[in-house]
PDB file of C-alpha atoms in Angstrom:
ATOM      1  CA  MET I   1     -52.957  74.250  16.845  1.00  0.00           C
ATOM      2  CA  SER I   2     -49.458  72.888  16.274  1.00  0.00           C
ATOM      3  CA  PRO I   3     -48.509  69.659  18.035  1.00  0.00           C
ATOM      4  CA  VAL I   4     -45.974  69.790  20.855  1.00  0.00           C
ATOM      5  CA  VAL I   5     -43.356  67.360  22.098  1.00  0.00           C
ATOM      6  CA  CYS I   6     -43.469  66.187  25.693  1.00  0.00           C
ATOM      7  CA  PRO I   7     -40.330  65.878  27.841  1.00  0.00           C
ATOM      8  CA  GLN I   8     -40.332  62.139  27.023  1.00  0.00           C
ATOM      9  CA  GLY I   9     -40.135  62.874  23.316  1.00  0.00           C
ATOM     10  CA  HIS I  10     -43.745  62.062  22.410  1.00  0.00           C
ATOM     11  CA  THR I  11     -45.724  64.175  19.978  1.00  0.00           C
ATOM     12  CA  SER I  12     -48.992  65.345  21.477  1.00  0.00           C
ATOM     13  CA  GLN I  13     -51.927  67.402  20.149  1.00  0.00           C
ATOM     14  CA  ALA I  14     -52.901  68.469  23.636  1.00  0.00           C
ATOM     15  CA  THR I  15     -50.956  71.313  25.168  1.00  0.00           C
ATOM     16  CA  ASP I  16     -51.470  70.606  28.830  1.00  0.00           C
ATOM     17  CA  TYR I  17     -50.683  66.922  29.154  1.00  0.00           C
ATOM     18  CA  CYS I  18     -49.032  64.444  26.736  1.00  0.00           C
ATOM     19  CA  ASP I  19     -51.492  62.365  24.793  1.00  0.00           C
ATOM     20  CA  VAL I  20     -49.111  59.386  25.054  1.00  0.00           C
ATOM     21  CA  CYS I  21     -47.619  59.366  28.567  1.00  0.00           C
ATOM     22  CA  GLY I  22     -49.617  62.095  30.369  1.00  0.00           C
ATOM     23  CA  ALA I  23     -46.597  64.184  31.252  1.00  0.00           C
ATOM     24  CA  PRO I  24     -47.317  67.912  31.796  1.00  0.00           C
ATOM     25  CA  LEU I  25     -46.544  69.978  28.743  1.00  0.00           C
ATOM     26  CA  ASP I  26     -46.077  73.409  30.245  1.00  0.00           C
ATOM     27  CA  ALA I  27     -42.557  73.842  28.816  1.00  0.00           C
ATOM     28  CA  ALA I  28     -42.824  71.511  25.864  1.00  0.00           C
ATOM     29  CA  ALA I  29     -41.395  72.668  22.584  1.00  0.00           C
ATOM     30  CA  PRO I  30     -43.427  72.512  19.403  1.00  0.00           C
ATOM     31  CA  ALA I  31     -42.853  69.433  17.250  1.00  0.00           C
ATOM     32  CA  PRO I  32     -40.508  69.944  14.302  1.00  0.00           C
ATOM     33  CA  VAL I  33     -42.121  70.263  10.947  1.00  0.00           C
ATOM     34  CA  ALA I  34     -41.334  67.225   8.766  1.00  0.00           C
ATOM     35  CA  THR I  35     -39.172  68.020   5.770  1.00  0.00           C
ATOM     36  CA  PRO I  36     -40.390  66.347   2.614  1.00  0.00           C
ATOM     37  CA  ALA I  37     -37.970  63.717   1.287  1.00  0.00           C
ATOM     38  CA  ALA I  38     -35.767  64.591  -1.604  1.00  0.00           C
ATOM     39  CA  SER I  39     -37.273  63.678  -4.892  1.00  0.00           C
ATOM     40  CA  ALA I  40     -35.863  60.686  -6.782  1.00  0.00           C
ATOM     41  CA  PRO I  41     -33.198  61.416  -9.390  1.00  0.00           C
ATOM     42  CA  SER I  42     -34.287  61.985 -12.954  1.00  0.00           C
ATOM     43  CA  THR I  43     -31.836  59.342 -14.319  1.00  0.00           C
ATOM     44  CA  CYS I  44     -30.481  56.047 -12.920  1.00  0.00           C
ATOM     45  CA  ALA I  45     -26.993  56.400 -11.487  1.00  0.00           C
ATOM     46  CA  HIS I  46     -26.135  52.813 -12.563  1.00  0.00           C
ATOM     47  CA  CYS I  47     -27.454  52.383 -16.081  1.00  0.00           C
ATOM     48  CA  GLY I  48     -28.394  55.989 -16.995  1.00  0.00           C
ATOM     49  CA  ALA I  49     -32.018  55.128 -17.866  1.00  0.00           C
ATOM     50  CA  PRO I  50     -34.662  57.854 -17.269  1.00  0.00           C
ATOM     51  CA  ALA I  51     -36.382  57.602 -13.826  1.00  0.00           C
ATOM     52  CA  ALA I  52     -39.818  58.919 -12.915  1.00  0.00           C
ATOM     53  CA  ALA I  53     -40.091  61.481 -10.108  1.00  0.00           C
ATOM     54  CA  GLY I  54     -40.596  59.792  -6.747  1.00  0.00           C
ATOM     55  CA  ALA I  55     -39.567  56.321  -8.041  1.00  0.00           C
ATOM     56  CA  LEU I  56     -37.759  54.082  -5.540  1.00  0.00           C
ATOM     57  CA  PHE I  57     -36.163  51.665  -8.079  1.00  0.00           C
ATOM     58  CA  CYS I  58     -34.889  51.915 -11.633  1.00  0.00           C
ATOM     59  CA  GLU I  59     -37.329  50.192 -13.948  1.00  0.00           C
ATOM     60  CA  ASN I  60     -34.470  49.220 -16.273  1.00  0.00           C
ATOM     61  CA  CYS I  61     -31.855  47.611 -13.992  1.00  0.00           C
ATOM     62  CA  GLY I  62     -33.558  47.550 -10.560  1.00  0.00           C
ATOM     63  CA  TYR I  63     -31.108  50.003  -8.967  1.00  0.00           C
ATOM     64  CA  ASP I  64     -32.336  51.074  -5.483  1.00  0.00           C
ATOM     65  CA  PHE I  65     -32.369  54.894  -5.393  1.00  0.00           C
ATOM     66  CA  THR I  66     -32.745  54.867  -1.593  1.00  0.00           C
ATOM     67  CA  THR I  67     -29.886  52.484  -0.643  1.00  0.00           C
ATOM     68  CA  GLY I  68     -27.793  52.905  -3.783  1.00  0.00           C
ATOM     69  CA  SER I  69     -27.422  49.131  -4.352  1.00  0.00           C
ATOM     70  CA  LEU I  70     -28.255  46.734  -7.150  1.00  0.00           C
ATOM     71  CA  PRO I  71     -30.736  43.902  -6.683  1.00  0.00           C
ATOM     72  CA  VAL I  72     -29.256  40.484  -5.906  1.00  0.00           C
ATOM     73  CA  PRO I  73     -29.617  38.343  -9.071  1.00  0.00           C
ATOM     74  CA  ALA I  74     -31.657  35.221  -8.683  1.00  0.00           C
ATOM     75  CA  PRO I  75     -29.651  31.960  -9.001  1.00  0.00           C
ATOM     76  CA  PRO I  76     -30.062  30.235 -12.366  1.00  0.00           C
ATOM     77  CA  PRO I  77     -32.444  27.306 -12.404  1.00  0.00           C
ATOM     78  CA  ALA I  78     -30.745  23.924 -12.041  1.00  0.00           C
ATOM     79  CA  THR I  79     -30.396  22.074 -15.314  1.00  0.00           C
ATOM     80  CA  PRO I  80     -31.967  18.640 -15.038  1.00  0.00           C
ATOM     81  CA  ALA I  81     -29.489  15.822 -15.626  1.00  0.00           C
ATOM     82  CA  THR I  82     -29.887  14.154 -18.965  1.00  0.00           C
ATOM     83  CA  PRO I  83     -30.684  10.471 -18.426  1.00  0.00           C
ATOM     84  CA  PRO I  84     -28.335   8.044 -20.197  1.00  0.00           C
ATOM     85  CA  ALA I  85     -29.558   6.836 -23.502  1.00  0.00           C
ATOM     86  CA  THR I  86     -31.322   3.534 -23.215  1.00  0.00           C
ATOM     87  CA  PRO I  87     -30.303   1.116 -25.956  1.00  0.00           C
ATOM     88  CA  SER I  88     -33.141   0.158 -28.181  1.00  0.00           C
ATOM     89  CA  SER I  89     -34.536  -3.260 -27.560  1.00  0.00           C
ATOM     90  CA  THR I  90     -34.802  -3.820 -31.287  1.00  0.00           C
ATOM     91  CA  PRO I  91     -31.380  -4.666 -32.727  1.00  0.00           C
ATOM     92  CA  THR I  92     -30.284  -2.684 -35.704  1.00  0.00           C
ATOM     93  CA  PRO I  93     -29.866  -4.988 -38.673  1.00  0.00           C
ATOM     94  CA  ALA I  94     -26.281  -5.223 -39.821  1.00  0.00           C
ATOM     95  CA  VAL I  95     -25.570  -3.806 -43.214  1.00  0.00           C
ATOM     96  CA  ALA I  96     -23.750  -6.312 -45.333  1.00  0.00           C
ATOM     97  CA  ALA I  97     -20.483  -5.059 -46.732  1.00  0.00           C
ATOM     98  CA  PRO I  98     -20.389  -4.893 -50.488  1.00  0.00           C
ATOM     99  CA  SER I  99     -18.771  -7.934 -51.980  1.00  0.00           C
ATOM    100  CA  PRO I 100     -15.382  -7.110 -53.429  1.00  0.00           C
ATOM    101  CA  GLY I 101     -15.028  -7.271 -57.106  1.00  0.00           C
ATOM    102  CA  PRO I 102     -12.429  -9.372 -58.862  1.00  0.00           C
ATOM    103  CA  ALA I 103      -9.021  -8.615 -57.419  1.00  0.00           C
ATOM    104  CA  GLN I 104      -6.664  -6.783 -59.658  1.00  0.00           C
ATOM    105  CA  SER I 105      -3.398  -8.661 -59.653  1.00  0.00           C
ATOM    106  CA  ALA I 106      -0.733  -6.050 -59.087  1.00  0.00           C
ATOM    107  CA  PRO I 107       2.706  -6.806 -60.484  1.00  0.00           C
ATOM    108  CA  THR I 108       4.994  -8.182 -57.801  1.00  0.00           C
ATOM    109  CA  PRO I 109       8.167  -6.121 -57.500  1.00  0.00           C
ATOM    110  CA  VAL I 110      11.316  -8.094 -58.057  1.00  0.00           C
ATOM    111  CA  VAL I 111      13.744  -7.645 -55.165  1.00  0.00           C
ATOM    112  CA  PRO I 112      17.294  -8.607 -56.104  1.00  0.00           C
ATOM    113  CA  ALA I 113      18.905 -11.079 -53.729  1.00  0.00           C
ATOM    114  CA  PRO I 114      22.019  -9.823 -51.952  1.00  0.00           C
ATOM    115  CA  ALA I 115      25.231 -11.087 -53.402  1.00  0.00           C
ATOM    116  CA  GLY I 116      26.840 -13.692 -51.168  1.00  0.00           C
ATOM    117  CA  LEU I 117      29.195 -16.604 -51.223  1.00  0.00           C
ATOM    118  CA  ASP I 118      26.544 -19.004 -52.572  1.00  0.00           C
ATOM    119  CA  THR I 119      25.237 -16.620 -55.240  1.00  0.00           C
ATOM    120  CA  PRO I 120      25.791 -18.103 -58.685  1.00  0.00           C
ATOM    121  CA  PRO I 121      27.954 -15.996 -60.982  1.00  0.00           C
ATOM    122  CA  PRO I 122      26.357 -14.096 -63.863  1.00  0.00           C
ATOM    123  CA  ALA I 123      25.777 -16.187 -66.941  1.00  0.00           C
ATOM    124  CA  GLY I 124      28.867 -16.397 -69.109  1.00  0.00           C
ATOM    125  CA  PRO I 125      29.845 -18.274 -72.241  1.00  0.00           C
ATOM    126  CA  ASP I 126      31.870 -20.898 -70.316  1.00  0.00           C
ATOM    127  CA  GLN I 127      31.701 -22.999 -67.163  1.00  0.00           C
ATOM    128  CA  TRP I 128      34.804 -23.401 -64.994  1.00  0.00           C
ATOM    129  CA  VAL I 129      36.166 -26.164 -62.795  1.00  0.00           C
ATOM    130  CA  ALA I 130      38.914 -26.593 -60.209  1.00  0.00           C
ATOM    131  CA  GLU I 131      41.074 -29.680 -60.872  1.00  0.00           C
ATOM    132  CA  ILE I 132      42.737 -30.933 -57.644  1.00  0.00           C
ATOM    133  CA  TRP I 133      45.707 -33.268 -57.931  1.00  0.00           C
ATOM    134  CA  VAL I 134      48.657 -34.584 -55.892  1.00  0.00           C
ATOM    135  CA  ASP I 135      51.783 -33.158 -57.564  1.00  0.00           C
ATOM    136  CA  PRO I 136      55.038 -35.088 -56.834  1.00  0.00           C
ATOM    137  CA  ASP I 137      57.170 -32.222 -58.195  1.00  0.00           C
ATOM    138  CA  TRP I 138      55.603 -29.742 -55.769  1.00  0.00           C
ATOM    139  CA  TYR I 139      56.040 -32.279 -52.952  1.00  0.00           C
ATOM    140  CA  ALA I 140      59.737 -32.605 -53.798  1.00  0.00           C
ATOM    141  CA  VAL I 141      60.219 -28.850 -53.570  1.00  0.00           C
ATOM    142  CA  GLN I 142      58.409 -28.568 -50.248  1.00  0.00           C
ATOM    143  CA  LYS I 143      60.102 -31.581 -48.612  1.00  0.00           C
ATOM    144  CA  PRO I 144      57.493 -32.134 -45.907  1.00  0.00           C
ATOM    145  CA  GLU I 145      57.730 -34.785 -43.184  1.00  0.00           C
ATOM    146  CA  ASP I 146      54.406 -36.402 -44.101  1.00  0.00           C
ATOM    147  CA  PRO I 147      54.554 -39.093 -46.790  1.00  0.00           C
ATOM    148  CA  ILE I 148      52.990 -38.208 -50.117  1.00  0.00           C
ATOM    149  CA  PRO I 149      49.751 -40.018 -50.957  1.00  0.00           C
ATOM    150  CA  SER I 150      49.419 -41.953 -54.197  1.00  0.00           C
ATOM    151  CA  PRO I 151      48.717 -39.544 -57.065  1.00  0.00           C
ATOM    152  CA  GLY I 152      45.426 -40.837 -58.421  1.00  0.00           C
ATOM    153  CA  PRO I 153      43.189 -39.203 -61.007  1.00  0.00           C
ATOM    154  CA  PRO I 154      42.466 -35.536 -60.293  1.00  0.00           C
ATOM    155  CA  ALA I 155      39.265 -34.507 -58.517  1.00  0.00           C
ATOM    156  CA  LEU I 156      36.999 -32.014 -60.301  1.00  0.00           C
ATOM    157  CA  VAL I 157      35.023 -29.335 -58.453  1.00  0.00           C
ATOM    158  CA  PRO I 158      32.575 -27.279 -60.585  1.00  0.00           C
ATOM    159  CA  LEU I 159      32.851 -23.573 -59.785  1.00  0.00           C
ATOM    160  CA  ARG I 160      29.171 -22.579 -59.634  1.00  0.00           C
ATOM    161  CA  GLU I 161      29.337 -19.790 -57.033  1.00  0.00           C
ATOM    162  CA  ARG I 162      30.517 -16.224 -57.286  1.00  0.00           C
ATOM    163  CA  SER I 163      33.046 -16.742 -54.462  1.00  0.00           C
ATOM    164  CA  VAL I 164      34.666 -20.083 -53.617  1.00  0.00           C
ATOM    165  CA  LEU I 165      36.782 -20.925 -50.564  1.00  0.00           C
ATOM    166  CA  VAL I 166      39.867 -23.143 -50.892  1.00  0.00           C
ATOM    167  CA  GLY I 167      41.118 -24.896 -47.756  1.00  0.00           C
ATOM    168  CA  ARG I 168      40.474 -27.733 -45.318  1.00  0.00           C
ATOM    169  CA  PRO I 169      37.201 -28.278 -43.414  1.00  0.00           C
ATOM    170  CA  SER I 170      36.842 -27.724 -39.664  1.00  0.00           C
ATOM    171  CA  VAL I 171      33.609 -28.657 -37.901  1.00  0.00           C
ATOM    172  CA  SER I 172      34.521 -26.832 -34.682  1.00  0.00           C
ATOM    173  CA  ARG I 173      35.254 -23.594 -36.578  1.00  0.00           C
ATOM    174  CA  ASN I 174      32.372 -24.058 -39.033  1.00  0.00           C
ATOM    175  CA  ILE I 175      34.664 -23.946 -42.058  1.00  0.00           C
ATOM    176  CA  HIS I 176      33.418 -25.840 -45.112  1.00  0.00           C
ATOM    177  CA  PRO I 177      35.496 -24.987 -48.205  1.00  0.00           C
ATOM    178  CA  LYS I 178      34.057 -25.719 -51.634  1.00  0.00           C
ATOM    179  CA  VAL I 179      37.505 -26.746 -52.854  1.00  0.00           C
ATOM    180  CA  ASP I 180      38.500 -29.270 -50.183  1.00  0.00           C
ATOM    181  CA  CYS I 181      42.210 -30.087 -50.147  1.00  0.00           C
ATOM    182  CA  GLY I 182      41.636 -33.230 -48.097  1.00  0.00           C
ATOM    183  CA  ALA I 183      44.464 -34.690 -46.022  1.00  0.00           C
ATOM    184  CA  ASP I 184      47.131 -32.160 -47.025  1.00  0.00           C
ATOM    185  CA  SER I 185      47.964 -30.773 -43.569  1.00  0.00           C
ATOM    186  CA  GLY I 186      50.099 -28.046 -45.140  1.00  0.00           C
ATOM    187  CA  VAL I 187      46.945 -26.340 -46.439  1.00  0.00           C
ATOM    188  CA  SER I 188      45.384 -23.779 -44.100  1.00  0.00           C
ATOM    189  CA  ARG I 189      41.735 -24.052 -43.092  1.00  0.00           C
ATOM    190  CA  ARG I 190      41.107 -20.854 -45.065  1.00  0.00           C
ATOM    191  CA  GLN I 191      43.868 -20.973 -47.659  1.00  0.00           C
ATOM    192  CA  CYS I 192      42.653 -18.684 -50.440  1.00  0.00           C
ATOM    193  CA  GLN I 193      39.511 -17.336 -52.097  1.00  0.00           C
ATOM    194  CA  LEU I 194      38.450 -17.658 -55.735  1.00  0.00           C
ATOM    195  CA  ASN I 195      36.181 -14.886 -57.105  1.00  0.00           C
ATOM    196  CA  THR I 196      34.566 -14.332 -60.489  1.00  0.00           C
ATOM    197  CA  ASP I 197      32.504 -11.771 -62.382  1.00  0.00           C
ATOM    198  CA  GLY I 198      31.072 -14.466 -64.638  1.00  0.00           C
ATOM    199  CA  GLN I 199      33.853 -14.339 -67.222  1.00  0.00           C
ATOM    200  CA  ARG I 200      37.142 -13.916 -65.341  1.00  0.00           C
ATOM    201  CA  TRP I 201      38.535 -15.445 -62.166  1.00  0.00           C
ATOM    202  CA  TRP I 202      40.813 -14.068 -59.439  1.00  0.00           C
ATOM    203  CA  VAL I 203      42.622 -15.677 -56.528  1.00  0.00           C
ATOM    204  CA  GLU I 204      43.382 -14.013 -53.185  1.00  0.00           C
ATOM    205  CA  ASP I 205      45.529 -15.506 -50.438  1.00  0.00           C
ATOM    206  CA  LEU I 206      43.813 -15.302 -47.026  1.00  0.00           C
ATOM    207  CA  ASP I 207      47.026 -14.879 -45.046  1.00  0.00           C
ATOM    208  CA  SER I 208      47.659 -18.624 -45.087  1.00  0.00           C
ATOM    209  CA  SER I 209      50.494 -20.245 -43.164  1.00  0.00           C
ATOM    210  CA  ASN I 210      52.403 -21.632 -46.190  1.00  0.00           C
ATOM    211  CA  GLY I 211      51.321 -19.162 -48.891  1.00  0.00           C
ATOM    212  CA  THR I 212      49.581 -19.530 -52.256  1.00  0.00           C
ATOM    213  CA  TYR I 213      51.698 -19.903 -55.411  1.00  0.00           C
ATOM    214  CA  VAL I 214      50.522 -19.230 -58.983  1.00  0.00           C
ATOM    215  CA  SER I 215      52.097 -20.211 -62.313  1.00  0.00           C
ATOM    216  CA  ARG I 216      51.064 -20.223 -65.971  1.00  0.00           C
ATOM    217  CA  VAL I 217      50.781 -23.313 -68.125  1.00  0.00           C
ATOM    218  CA  GLY I 218      54.269 -24.595 -69.003  1.00  0.00           C
ATOM    219  CA  ASP I 219      56.070 -22.400 -66.437  1.00  0.00           C
ATOM    220  CA  PRO I 220      58.327 -23.992 -63.819  1.00  0.00           C
ATOM    221  CA  ILE I 221      57.108 -24.454 -60.273  1.00  0.00           C
ATOM    222  CA  PRO I 222      56.902 -20.979 -58.676  1.00  0.00           C
ATOM    223  CA  THR I 223      59.131 -20.020 -55.780  1.00  0.00           C
ATOM    224  CA  GLN I 224      57.420 -16.823 -54.559  1.00  0.00           C
ATOM    225  CA  PRO I 225      53.882 -16.766 -53.146  1.00  0.00           C
ATOM    226  CA  ILE I 226      51.401 -14.067 -54.092  1.00  0.00           C
ATOM    227  CA  PRO I 227      51.033 -11.258 -51.501  1.00  0.00           C
ATOM    228  CA  PRO I 228      48.220 -11.933 -49.000  1.00  0.00           C
ATOM    229  CA  GLY I 229      45.105  -9.819 -49.478  1.00  0.00           C
ATOM    230  CA  GLN I 230      45.902  -8.940 -53.117  1.00  0.00           C
ATOM    231  CA  ARG I 231      43.839 -10.412 -55.931  1.00  0.00           C
ATOM    232  CA  ARG I 232      45.679 -12.049 -58.828  1.00  0.00           C
ATOM    233  CA  GLU I 233      43.769 -12.569 -62.079  1.00  0.00           C
ATOM    234  CA  LEU I 234      43.891 -16.118 -63.415  1.00  0.00           C
ATOM    235  CA  GLN I 235      44.075 -17.318 -66.987  1.00  0.00           C
ATOM    236  CA  ASP I 236      42.500 -20.482 -68.303  1.00  0.00           C
ATOM    237  CA  GLY I 237      44.701 -23.359 -67.092  1.00  0.00           C
ATOM    238  CA  ASP I 238      46.675 -21.472 -64.422  1.00  0.00           C
ATOM    239  CA  ARG I 239      48.015 -23.579 -61.557  1.00  0.00           C
ATOM    240  CA  LEU I 240      47.701 -22.921 -57.835  1.00  0.00           C
ATOM    241  CA  TYR I 241      50.214 -24.635 -55.550  1.00  0.00           C
ATOM    242  CA  VAL I 242      49.282 -24.924 -51.871  1.00  0.00           C
ATOM    243  CA  GLY I 243      50.210 -27.065 -48.881  1.00  0.00           C
ATOM    244  CA  ALA I 244      52.670 -29.940 -49.149  1.00  0.00           C
ATOM    245  CA  TRP I 245      51.580 -31.593 -52.403  1.00  0.00           C
ATOM    246  CA  THR I 246      48.355 -30.012 -53.688  1.00  0.00           C
ATOM    247  CA  ARG I 247      48.095 -28.505 -57.153  1.00  0.00           C
ATOM    248  CA  ILE I 248      44.850 -26.875 -58.306  1.00  0.00           C
ATOM    249  CA  VAL I 249      44.246 -26.059 -61.974  1.00  0.00           C
ATOM    250  CA  ILE I 250      41.599 -23.405 -62.705  1.00  0.00           C
ATOM    251  CA  ARG I 251      40.294 -24.011 -66.216  1.00  0.00           C
ATOM    252  CA  LYS I 252      37.238 -23.992 -68.421  1.00  0.00           C
ATOM    253  CA  ALA I 253      35.165 -27.129 -68.140  1.00  0.00           C
ATOM    254  CA  LEU I 254      34.877 -29.661 -70.932  1.00  0.00           C
ATOM    255  CA  PRO I 255      31.379 -30.391 -72.287  1.00  0.00           C
ATOM    256  CA  ASP I 256      31.026 -33.612 -70.271  1.00  0.00           C
ATOM    257  CA  GLU I 257      32.393 -32.191 -66.971  1.00  0.00           C
ATOM    258  CA  VAL I 258      29.472 -29.953 -65.893  1.00  0.00           C
TER     259      VAL I 258
END
């Protein structure tokens, strides 16, 4: 006999009263016949692997054929923290560095010194001097107000530098000429400059107040100064006239003068 459904929805084998609630079953309808569930697919819809008939999950990827969802992946196991390395209680013996062999003495490069005022001139066949003297004839031409000092023996200044300043010293202005013209107030602090290449000499007026005059041996006292800023080459024995009474002879030194 087919089971029936009572008015309360219960399935009952009895046909007069419900087996569950006891309700009368005079007008009860027969229970619906259960429809077998659809068979599982033959392949996995996620990974495409073959699936056995009636299987609930894919054996390859775990796909749920009933719900159509993938399994939740398990969280990865926590990686244990690596403990810090404990220094060894036994000290590591130091390795002695190999003793250096005998040092090879490398040649020291020669760096040329920059040319300056105190640089000695290149070696030449002759040494030169500046002979400073009080010249009464030059004093008579200039006619200064200061009295002329007594003309004593000339002073000799060896010319050992490449560039030599002629003038009068000044401590406050830090001027210290190699050729010092002493008490001649007509000479500028920076009167003129003497320069050499080791064999020849030149003179250049430094825009002095009274000018620098040049003459050859035996010539009369000059009346025109050399132009400031222009070098004039000197011959052995040439005279420079500066200030009120100063005459400077630029000449080669005698054997006993240097």
